[in-house]
Coordinates of C-alpha atoms and ligand atoms in Angstrom, one line a residue:
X86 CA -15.2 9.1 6.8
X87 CA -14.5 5.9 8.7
X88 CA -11.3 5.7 10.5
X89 CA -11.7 2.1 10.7
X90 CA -11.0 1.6 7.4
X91 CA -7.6 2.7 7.5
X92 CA -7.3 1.1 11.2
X93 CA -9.5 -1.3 13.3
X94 CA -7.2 0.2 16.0
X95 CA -7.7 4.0 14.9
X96 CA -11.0 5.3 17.0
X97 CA -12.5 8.6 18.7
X98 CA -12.9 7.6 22.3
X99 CA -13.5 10.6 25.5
X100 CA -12.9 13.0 22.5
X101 CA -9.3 12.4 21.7
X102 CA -8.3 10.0 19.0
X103 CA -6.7 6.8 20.5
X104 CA -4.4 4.4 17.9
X105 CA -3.9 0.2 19.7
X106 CA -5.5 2.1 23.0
X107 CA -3.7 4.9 23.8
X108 CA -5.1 8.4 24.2
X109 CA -3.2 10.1 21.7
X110 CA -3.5 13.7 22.8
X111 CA -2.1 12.0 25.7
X112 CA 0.9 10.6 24.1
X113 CA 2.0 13.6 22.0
X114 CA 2.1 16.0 25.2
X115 CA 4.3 13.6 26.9
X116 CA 6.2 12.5 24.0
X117 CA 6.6 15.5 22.2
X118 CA 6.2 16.1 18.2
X119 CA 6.3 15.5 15.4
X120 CA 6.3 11.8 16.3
X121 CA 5.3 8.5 14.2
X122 CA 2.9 6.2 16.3
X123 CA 2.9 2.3 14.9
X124 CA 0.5 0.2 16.2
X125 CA 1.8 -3.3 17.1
X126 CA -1.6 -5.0 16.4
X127 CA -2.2 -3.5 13.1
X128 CA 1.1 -4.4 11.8
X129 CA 0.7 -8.2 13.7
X130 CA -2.7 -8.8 12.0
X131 CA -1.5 -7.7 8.7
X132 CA 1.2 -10.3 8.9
X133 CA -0.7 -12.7 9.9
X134 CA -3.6 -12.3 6.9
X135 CA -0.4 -12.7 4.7
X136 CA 0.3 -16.3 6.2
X137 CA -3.6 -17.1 6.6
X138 CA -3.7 -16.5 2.7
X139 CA -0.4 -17.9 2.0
X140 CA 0.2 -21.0 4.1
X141 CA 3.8 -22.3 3.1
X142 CA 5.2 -18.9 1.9
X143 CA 8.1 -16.9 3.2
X144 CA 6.8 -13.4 4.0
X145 CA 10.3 -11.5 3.8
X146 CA 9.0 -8.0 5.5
X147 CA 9.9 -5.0 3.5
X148 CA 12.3 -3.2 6.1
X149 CA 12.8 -0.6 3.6
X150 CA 9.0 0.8 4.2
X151 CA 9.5 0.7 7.9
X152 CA 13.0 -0.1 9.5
X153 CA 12.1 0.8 13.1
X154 CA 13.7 -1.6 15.1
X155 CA 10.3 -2.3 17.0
X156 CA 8.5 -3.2 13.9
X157 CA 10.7 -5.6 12.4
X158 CA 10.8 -7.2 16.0
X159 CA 7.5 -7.6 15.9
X160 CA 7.8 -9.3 12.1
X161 CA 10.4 -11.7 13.3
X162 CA 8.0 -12.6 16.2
X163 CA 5.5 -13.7 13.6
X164 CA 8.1 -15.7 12.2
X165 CA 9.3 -13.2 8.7
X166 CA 12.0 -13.0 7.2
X167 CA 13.0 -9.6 5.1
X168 CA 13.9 -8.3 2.2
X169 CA 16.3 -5.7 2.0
X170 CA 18.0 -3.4 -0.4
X171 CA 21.2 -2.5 1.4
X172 CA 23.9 -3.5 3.5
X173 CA 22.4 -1.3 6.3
X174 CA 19.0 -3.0 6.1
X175 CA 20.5 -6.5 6.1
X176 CA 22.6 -5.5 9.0
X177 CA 19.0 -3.9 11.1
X178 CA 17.3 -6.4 10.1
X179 CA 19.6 -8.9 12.0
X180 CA 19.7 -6.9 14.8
X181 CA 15.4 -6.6 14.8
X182 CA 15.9 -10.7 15.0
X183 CA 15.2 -12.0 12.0
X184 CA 17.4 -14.8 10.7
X185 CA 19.8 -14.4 8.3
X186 CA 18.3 -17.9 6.3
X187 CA 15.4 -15.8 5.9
X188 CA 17.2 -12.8 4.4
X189 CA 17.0 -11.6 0.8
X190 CA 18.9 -9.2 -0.8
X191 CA 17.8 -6.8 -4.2
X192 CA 19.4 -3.7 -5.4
X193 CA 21.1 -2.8 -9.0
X194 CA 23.9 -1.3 -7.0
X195 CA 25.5 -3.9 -4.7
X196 CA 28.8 -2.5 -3.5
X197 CA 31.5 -5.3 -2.8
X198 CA 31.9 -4.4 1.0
X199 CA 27.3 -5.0 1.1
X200 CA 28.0 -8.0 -1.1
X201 CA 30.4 -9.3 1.2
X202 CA 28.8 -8.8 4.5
X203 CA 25.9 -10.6 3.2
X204 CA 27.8 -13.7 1.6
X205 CA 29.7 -13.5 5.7
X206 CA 26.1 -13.9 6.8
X207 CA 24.9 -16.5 4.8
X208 CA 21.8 -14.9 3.9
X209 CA 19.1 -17.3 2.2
X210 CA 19.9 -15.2 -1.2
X211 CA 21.3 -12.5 -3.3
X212 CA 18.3 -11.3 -5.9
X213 CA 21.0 -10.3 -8.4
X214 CA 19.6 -7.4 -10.9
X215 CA 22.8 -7.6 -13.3
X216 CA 24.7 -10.3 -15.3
X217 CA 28.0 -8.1 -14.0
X218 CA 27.0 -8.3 -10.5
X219 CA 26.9 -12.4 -10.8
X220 CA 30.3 -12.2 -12.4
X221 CA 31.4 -9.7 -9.0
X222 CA 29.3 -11.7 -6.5
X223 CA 31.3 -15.2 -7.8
X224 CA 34.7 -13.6 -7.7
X225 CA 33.7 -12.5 -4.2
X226 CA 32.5 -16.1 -3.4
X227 CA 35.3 -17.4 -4.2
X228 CA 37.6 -15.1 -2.2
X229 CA 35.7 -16.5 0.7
X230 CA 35.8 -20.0 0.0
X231 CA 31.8 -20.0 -0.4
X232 CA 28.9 -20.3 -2.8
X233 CA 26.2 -17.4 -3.1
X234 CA 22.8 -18.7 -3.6
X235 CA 21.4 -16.4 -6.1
X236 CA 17.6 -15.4 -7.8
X237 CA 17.6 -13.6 -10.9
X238 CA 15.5 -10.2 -10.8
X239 CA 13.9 -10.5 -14.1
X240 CA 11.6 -7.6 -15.4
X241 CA 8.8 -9.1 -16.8
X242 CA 7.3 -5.7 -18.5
X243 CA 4.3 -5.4 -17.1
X244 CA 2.6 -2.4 -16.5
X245 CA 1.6 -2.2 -13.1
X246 CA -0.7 0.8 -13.2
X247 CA 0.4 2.8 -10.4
X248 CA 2.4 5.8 -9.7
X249 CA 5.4 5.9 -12.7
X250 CA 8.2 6.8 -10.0
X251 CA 7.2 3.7 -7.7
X252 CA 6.6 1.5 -11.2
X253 CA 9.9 -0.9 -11.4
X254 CA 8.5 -4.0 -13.4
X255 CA 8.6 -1.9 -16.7
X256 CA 11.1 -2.3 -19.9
X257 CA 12.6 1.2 -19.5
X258 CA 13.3 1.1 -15.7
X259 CA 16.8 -0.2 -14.4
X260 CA 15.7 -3.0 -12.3
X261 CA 16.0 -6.5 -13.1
X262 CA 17.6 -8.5 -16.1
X263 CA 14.7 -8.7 -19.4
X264 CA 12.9 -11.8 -18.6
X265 CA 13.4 -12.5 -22.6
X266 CA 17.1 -12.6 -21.8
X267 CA 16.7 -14.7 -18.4
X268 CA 17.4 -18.1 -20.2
X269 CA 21.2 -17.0 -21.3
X270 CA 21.7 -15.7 -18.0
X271 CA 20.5 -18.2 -15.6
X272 CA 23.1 -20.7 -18.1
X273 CA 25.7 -18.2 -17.7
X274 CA 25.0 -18.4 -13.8
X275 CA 24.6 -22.1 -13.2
X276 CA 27.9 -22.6 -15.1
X277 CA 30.0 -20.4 -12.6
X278 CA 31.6 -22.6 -9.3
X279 CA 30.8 -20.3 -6.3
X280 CA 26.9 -19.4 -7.7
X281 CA 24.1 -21.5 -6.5
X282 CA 21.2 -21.0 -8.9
X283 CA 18.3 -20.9 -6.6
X284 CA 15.8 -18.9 -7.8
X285 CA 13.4 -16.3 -9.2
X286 CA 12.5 -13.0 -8.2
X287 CA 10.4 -10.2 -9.9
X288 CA 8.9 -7.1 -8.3
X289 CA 6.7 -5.1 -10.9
X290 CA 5.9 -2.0 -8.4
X291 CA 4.3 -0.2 -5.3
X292 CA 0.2 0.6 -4.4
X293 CA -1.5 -1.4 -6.8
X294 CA -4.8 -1.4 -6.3
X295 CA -6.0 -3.7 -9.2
X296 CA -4.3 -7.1 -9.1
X297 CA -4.3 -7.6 -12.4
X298 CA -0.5 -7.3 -12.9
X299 CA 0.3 -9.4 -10.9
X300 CA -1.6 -12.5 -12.5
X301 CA 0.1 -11.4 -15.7
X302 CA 4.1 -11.1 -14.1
X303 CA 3.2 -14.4 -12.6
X304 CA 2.4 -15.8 -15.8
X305 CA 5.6 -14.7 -17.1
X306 CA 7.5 -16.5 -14.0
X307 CA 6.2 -19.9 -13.9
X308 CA 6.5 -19.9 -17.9
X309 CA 10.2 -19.2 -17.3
X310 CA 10.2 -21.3 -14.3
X311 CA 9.0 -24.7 -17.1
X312 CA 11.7 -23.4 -19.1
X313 CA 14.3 -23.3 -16.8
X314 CA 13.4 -26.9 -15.7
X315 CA 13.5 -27.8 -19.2
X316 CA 17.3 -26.9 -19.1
X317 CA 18.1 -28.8 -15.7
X318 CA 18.0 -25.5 -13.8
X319 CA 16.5 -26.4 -10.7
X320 CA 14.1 -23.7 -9.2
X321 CA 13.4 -24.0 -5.3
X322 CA 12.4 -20.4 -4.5
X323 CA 9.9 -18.1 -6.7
X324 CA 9.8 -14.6 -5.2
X325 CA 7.1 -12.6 -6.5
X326 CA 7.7 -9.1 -4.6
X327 CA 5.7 -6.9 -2.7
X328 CA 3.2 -4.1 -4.0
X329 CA 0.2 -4.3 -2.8
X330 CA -1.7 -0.9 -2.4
X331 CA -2.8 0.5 1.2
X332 CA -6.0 2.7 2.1
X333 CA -5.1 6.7 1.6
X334 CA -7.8 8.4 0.6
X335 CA -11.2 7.5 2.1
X336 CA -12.9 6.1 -1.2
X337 CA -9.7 3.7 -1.9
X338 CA -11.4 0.3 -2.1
X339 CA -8.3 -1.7 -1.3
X340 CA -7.2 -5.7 -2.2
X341 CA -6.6 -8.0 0.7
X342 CA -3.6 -10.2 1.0
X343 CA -6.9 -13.0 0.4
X344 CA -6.9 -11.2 -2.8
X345 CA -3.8 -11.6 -3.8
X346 CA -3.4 -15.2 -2.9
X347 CA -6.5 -15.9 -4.7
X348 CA -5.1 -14.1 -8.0
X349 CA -1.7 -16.1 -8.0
X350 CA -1.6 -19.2 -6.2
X351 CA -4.1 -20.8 -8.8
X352 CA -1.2 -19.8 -11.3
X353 CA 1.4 -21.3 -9.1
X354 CA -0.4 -25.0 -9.4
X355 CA 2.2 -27.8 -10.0
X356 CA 5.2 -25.4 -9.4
X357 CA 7.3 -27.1 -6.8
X358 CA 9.3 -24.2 -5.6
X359 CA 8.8 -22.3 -2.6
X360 CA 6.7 -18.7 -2.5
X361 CA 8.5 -15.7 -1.6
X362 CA 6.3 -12.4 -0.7
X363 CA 8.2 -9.1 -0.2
X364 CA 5.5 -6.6 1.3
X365 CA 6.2 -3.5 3.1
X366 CA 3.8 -0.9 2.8
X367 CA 0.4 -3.3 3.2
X368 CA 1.8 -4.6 6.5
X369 CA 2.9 -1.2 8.1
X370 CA 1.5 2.0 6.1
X371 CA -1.7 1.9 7.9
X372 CA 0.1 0.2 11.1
X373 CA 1.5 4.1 11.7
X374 CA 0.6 7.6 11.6
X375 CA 2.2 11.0 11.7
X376 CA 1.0 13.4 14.4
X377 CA 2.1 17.1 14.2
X378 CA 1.3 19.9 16.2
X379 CA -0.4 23.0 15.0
X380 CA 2.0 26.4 15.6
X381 CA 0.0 28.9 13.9
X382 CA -2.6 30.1 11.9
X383 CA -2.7 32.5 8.9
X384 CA -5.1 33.4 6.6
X385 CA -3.8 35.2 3.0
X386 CA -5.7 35.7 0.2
X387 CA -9.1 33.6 2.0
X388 CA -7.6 30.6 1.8
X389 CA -6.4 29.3 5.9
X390 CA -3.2 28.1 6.3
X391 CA -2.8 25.5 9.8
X392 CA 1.2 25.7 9.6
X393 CA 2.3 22.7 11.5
X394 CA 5.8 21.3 13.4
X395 CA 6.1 18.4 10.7
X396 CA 7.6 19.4 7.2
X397 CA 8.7 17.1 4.1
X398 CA 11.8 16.2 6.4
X399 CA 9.3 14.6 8.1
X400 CA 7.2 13.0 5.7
X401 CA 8.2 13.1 2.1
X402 CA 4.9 11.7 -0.2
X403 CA 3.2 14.3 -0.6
X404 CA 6.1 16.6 -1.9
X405 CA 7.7 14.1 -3.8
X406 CA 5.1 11.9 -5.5
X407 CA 2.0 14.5 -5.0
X408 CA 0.8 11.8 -2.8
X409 CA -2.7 12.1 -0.8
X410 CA -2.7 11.1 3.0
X411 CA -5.4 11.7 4.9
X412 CA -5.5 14.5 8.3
X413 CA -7.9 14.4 11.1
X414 CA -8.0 16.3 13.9
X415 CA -6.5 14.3 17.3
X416 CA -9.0 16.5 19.7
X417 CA -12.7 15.4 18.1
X418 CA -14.3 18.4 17.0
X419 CA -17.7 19.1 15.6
X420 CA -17.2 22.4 13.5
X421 CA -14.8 22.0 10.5
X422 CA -13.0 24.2 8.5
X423 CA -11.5 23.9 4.9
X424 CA -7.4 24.7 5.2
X425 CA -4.0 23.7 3.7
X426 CA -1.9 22.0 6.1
X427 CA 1.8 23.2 5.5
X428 CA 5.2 22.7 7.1
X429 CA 7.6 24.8 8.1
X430 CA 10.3 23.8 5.2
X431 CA 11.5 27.2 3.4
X432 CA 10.0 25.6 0.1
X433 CA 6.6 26.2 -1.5
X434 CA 6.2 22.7 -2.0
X435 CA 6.1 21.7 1.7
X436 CA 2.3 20.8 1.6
X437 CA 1.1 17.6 3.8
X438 CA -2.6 18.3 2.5
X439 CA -3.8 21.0 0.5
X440 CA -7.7 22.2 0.5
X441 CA -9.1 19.9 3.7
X442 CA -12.0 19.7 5.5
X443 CA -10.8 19.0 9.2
X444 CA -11.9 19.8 12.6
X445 CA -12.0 23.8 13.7
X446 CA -8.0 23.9 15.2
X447 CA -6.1 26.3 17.5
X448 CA -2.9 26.9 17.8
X449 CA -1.3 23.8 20.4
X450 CA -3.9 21.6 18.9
X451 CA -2.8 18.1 17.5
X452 CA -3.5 16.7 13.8
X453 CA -2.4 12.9 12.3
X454 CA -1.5 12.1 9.4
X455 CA -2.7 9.0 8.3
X456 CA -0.9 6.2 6.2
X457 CA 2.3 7.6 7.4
X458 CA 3.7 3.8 8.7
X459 CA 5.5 2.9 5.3
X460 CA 8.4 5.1 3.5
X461 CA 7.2 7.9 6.3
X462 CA 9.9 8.1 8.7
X463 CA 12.6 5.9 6.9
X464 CA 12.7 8.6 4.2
X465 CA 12.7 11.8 6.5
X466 CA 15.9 13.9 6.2
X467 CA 17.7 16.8 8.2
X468 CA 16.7 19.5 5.8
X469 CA 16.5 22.6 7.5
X470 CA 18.7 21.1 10.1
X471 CA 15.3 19.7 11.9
X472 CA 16.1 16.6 14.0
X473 CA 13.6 13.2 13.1
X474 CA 11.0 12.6 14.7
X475 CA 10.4 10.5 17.3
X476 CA 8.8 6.6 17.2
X477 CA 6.7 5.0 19.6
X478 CA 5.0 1.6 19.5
X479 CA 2.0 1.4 20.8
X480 CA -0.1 -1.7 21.7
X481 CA -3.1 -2.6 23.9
X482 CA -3.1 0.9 25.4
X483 CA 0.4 1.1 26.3
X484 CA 2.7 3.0 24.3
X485 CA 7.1 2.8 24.1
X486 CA 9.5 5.1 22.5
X487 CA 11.6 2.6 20.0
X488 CA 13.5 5.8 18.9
X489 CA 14.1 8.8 20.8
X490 CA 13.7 12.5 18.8
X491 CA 17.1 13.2 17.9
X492 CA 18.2 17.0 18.5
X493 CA 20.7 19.1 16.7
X494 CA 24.1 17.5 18.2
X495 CA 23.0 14.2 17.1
X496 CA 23.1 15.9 13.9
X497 CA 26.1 17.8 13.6
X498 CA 28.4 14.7 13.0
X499 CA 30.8 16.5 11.1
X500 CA 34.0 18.5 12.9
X501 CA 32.9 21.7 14.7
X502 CA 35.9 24.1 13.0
Ligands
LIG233 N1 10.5 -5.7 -2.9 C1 11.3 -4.9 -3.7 C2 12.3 -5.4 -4.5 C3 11.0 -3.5 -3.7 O1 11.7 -2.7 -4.5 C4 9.9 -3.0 -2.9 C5 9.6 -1.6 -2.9 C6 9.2 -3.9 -2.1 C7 9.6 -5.3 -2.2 C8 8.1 -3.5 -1.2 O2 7.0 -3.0 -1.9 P1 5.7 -2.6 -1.1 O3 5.0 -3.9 -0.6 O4 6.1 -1.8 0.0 O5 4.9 -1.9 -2.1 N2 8.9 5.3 -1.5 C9 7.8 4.9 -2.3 C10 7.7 3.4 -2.5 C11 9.0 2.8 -3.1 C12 8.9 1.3 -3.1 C13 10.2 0.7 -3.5 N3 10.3 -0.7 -3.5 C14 6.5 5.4 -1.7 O6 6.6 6.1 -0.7 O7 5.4 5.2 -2.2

């Protein structure tokens, strides 16, 4: 297995794993776990392969994969913009540092008071998913004396062979307008006084692995894209999503952002709007990882359970979509064992990996979870009433806490009776 594949910054070194430098069986005694390690060069040279491959683009960072406050500091550094789905994201990813001009908004269920902090904001624009919520968002406009730039999601029905709860360029799924229905709706838009027609955006899924469907949505887009011209609707940015598939188990042969460039922007020749990329999980999933500490040991019925302190609180993949990430031992080990790695969740189906090959563990010793940098910690919960993790940054072999493990007061926001 090479751990370099997932990382260049992932490496045995004095028989402790080290992530960016640091000495992680260091880092968890002193910072406790679980905790969520991202490493700030990982996620910096992912950007940057993105605007190597894509020279004028926008890269509007993903926040929902990874909304640390660290990470998307380190995006707006390397000059991204985002793309969120609420107004929560919108409002951290303001306060990471990225400019609102380089903010984009999705999501079928825009409230008024989201839609209205973002139209206070003057974010660069709203990618609407509903012909009702352009009728809401001009109303709004209007009540505020100010035009909403807008890109219509269309769904161009592609199927983009992945996962089928992570799929969202299909017919059946809610987001997105029918791109056979676009036409009407981008005249409907451009005919309405506080709507700036600006765009348009698709995003067909998450983890694809073969680029395929992407050549085929972007088909679909620049042929609406002539159309639209046709009709005097003026196009300035075409946002094709994010999606592209990350490394999780070792034989994953996985595209590059070269890939992907070299699969659309052939397609994109004479279009004279600007490119949009939305990527989340390809710039942070194998920038982090999950390291959990080993409680006990049990074995029942031959099979040897390694019960863990993380849990699907923690890290909800593999519960919810059945998804594989990879576990290695932290301590380097030379005799291995096969176990299922479980959490301490009172449900069955708390299972980080089941039937693994990993290092010979005690009880105190440390395991990571790899992959764990995108939709890891931003979709942990306080089941079981177990505070979240922790998250540290670390970078040239100094680490930071970005966020503090919270503990159960932190939690209890309600009123003690
Ligand atoms: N843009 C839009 C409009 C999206 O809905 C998403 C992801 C992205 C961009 C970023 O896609 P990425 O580059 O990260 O693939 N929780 C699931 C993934 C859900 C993805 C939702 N949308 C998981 O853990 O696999």
């Amino acid at each position: 297995m090479v751990l370099k594949e997932y990382s260049p910054y992932l490496e045995y070194k004095d028989g402790a794993l080290h992530f960016d430098g640091v000495n992680l069986l260091k880092l968890a005694k002193e910072v406790g776990t679980p905790v969520y390690v991202y490493s700030a060069n990982h996620i910096r040279d992912q950007i940057r392969a993105y605007k190597k491959a894509f020279l004028d683009a926008l890269i509007a960072y993903a926040v929902k994969a990874n909304f640390n406050l660290g990470v998307i500091k380190i995006a707006a550094e390397e000059g991204c913009g985002a793309d969120t789905v609420s107004g929560g994201e919108i409002y951290r990813a303001l306060k990471g540092g990225i400019p609102a001009d380089k903010i984009v908004y999705a999501g079928v269920g825009k409230t008024d008071q989201e839609l209205l902090f973002a139209l206070e904001e003057d974010i660069l624009m709203f990618n609407a998913e509903s012909e009702m919520e352009i009728e809401v968002l001009n109303e709004l406009a209007k009540s505020k004396g100010k035009k909403a730039r807008i890109a219509v999601r269309v769904n161009p029905d592609v199927d983009p062979k992945t996962h089928p709860k992570i799929a969202t360029g299909l017919k059946k799924s809610k987001f997105g307008i029918d791109i056979h229905k676009a036409l009407e709706v981008y005249k409907r838009a451009s005919s309405l006084p506080n709507i700036e027609v600006v765009g348009i955006h698709c995003h067909i899924g998450s983890q694809l692995l073969d680029l395929s469907p992407f050549g085929e949505a972007v088909e679909k887009i620049v042929d609406l894209y002539k159309r639209l011209k046709a009709e005097g609707i003026d196009i300035k940015y075409i946002d094709i999503g994010g999606g592209l598939g990350i490394k999780y188990k070792p034989e994953d042969r996985v595209p590059t952002p070269q890939d992907l460039a070299d699969i659309v922007l052939p397609k994109l020749k004479g279009v004279e709007a600007q490119l949009i990329l939305e990527p989340g999980r390809s710039i942070a999933g194998n920038g982090g990882i999950l390291i959990t500490q080993v409680q006990f040991l049990k074995e029942k019925d031959d099979k040897l359970f390694v019960i863990v302190d993380a849990g699907f609180n923690d890290l909800l993949r593999p519960a919810m979509y059945g998804s594989y990430h990879h576990i290695v031992s932290v301590r380097e080990g030379k005799e291995k064992v096969v176990c299922d790695i479980v959490g301490p969740i009172c449900e069955t189906g708390d299972i980080l990996g089941e039937n693994r090959e990993i290092c010979k563990v005690e009880r105190k010793d440390y395991l990571a979870i790899l992959s764990a940098g995108a939709y890891g910690f931003v979709m942990s919960s306080h089941y079981n009433m177990r505070p979240r993790a922790a998250e540290v940054i670390v970078e040239n072999g100094s680490y930071k806490v970005t966020r503090p493990r919270e503990n159960w007061d932190y939690i209890i926001w309600e009123e003690t009776p």
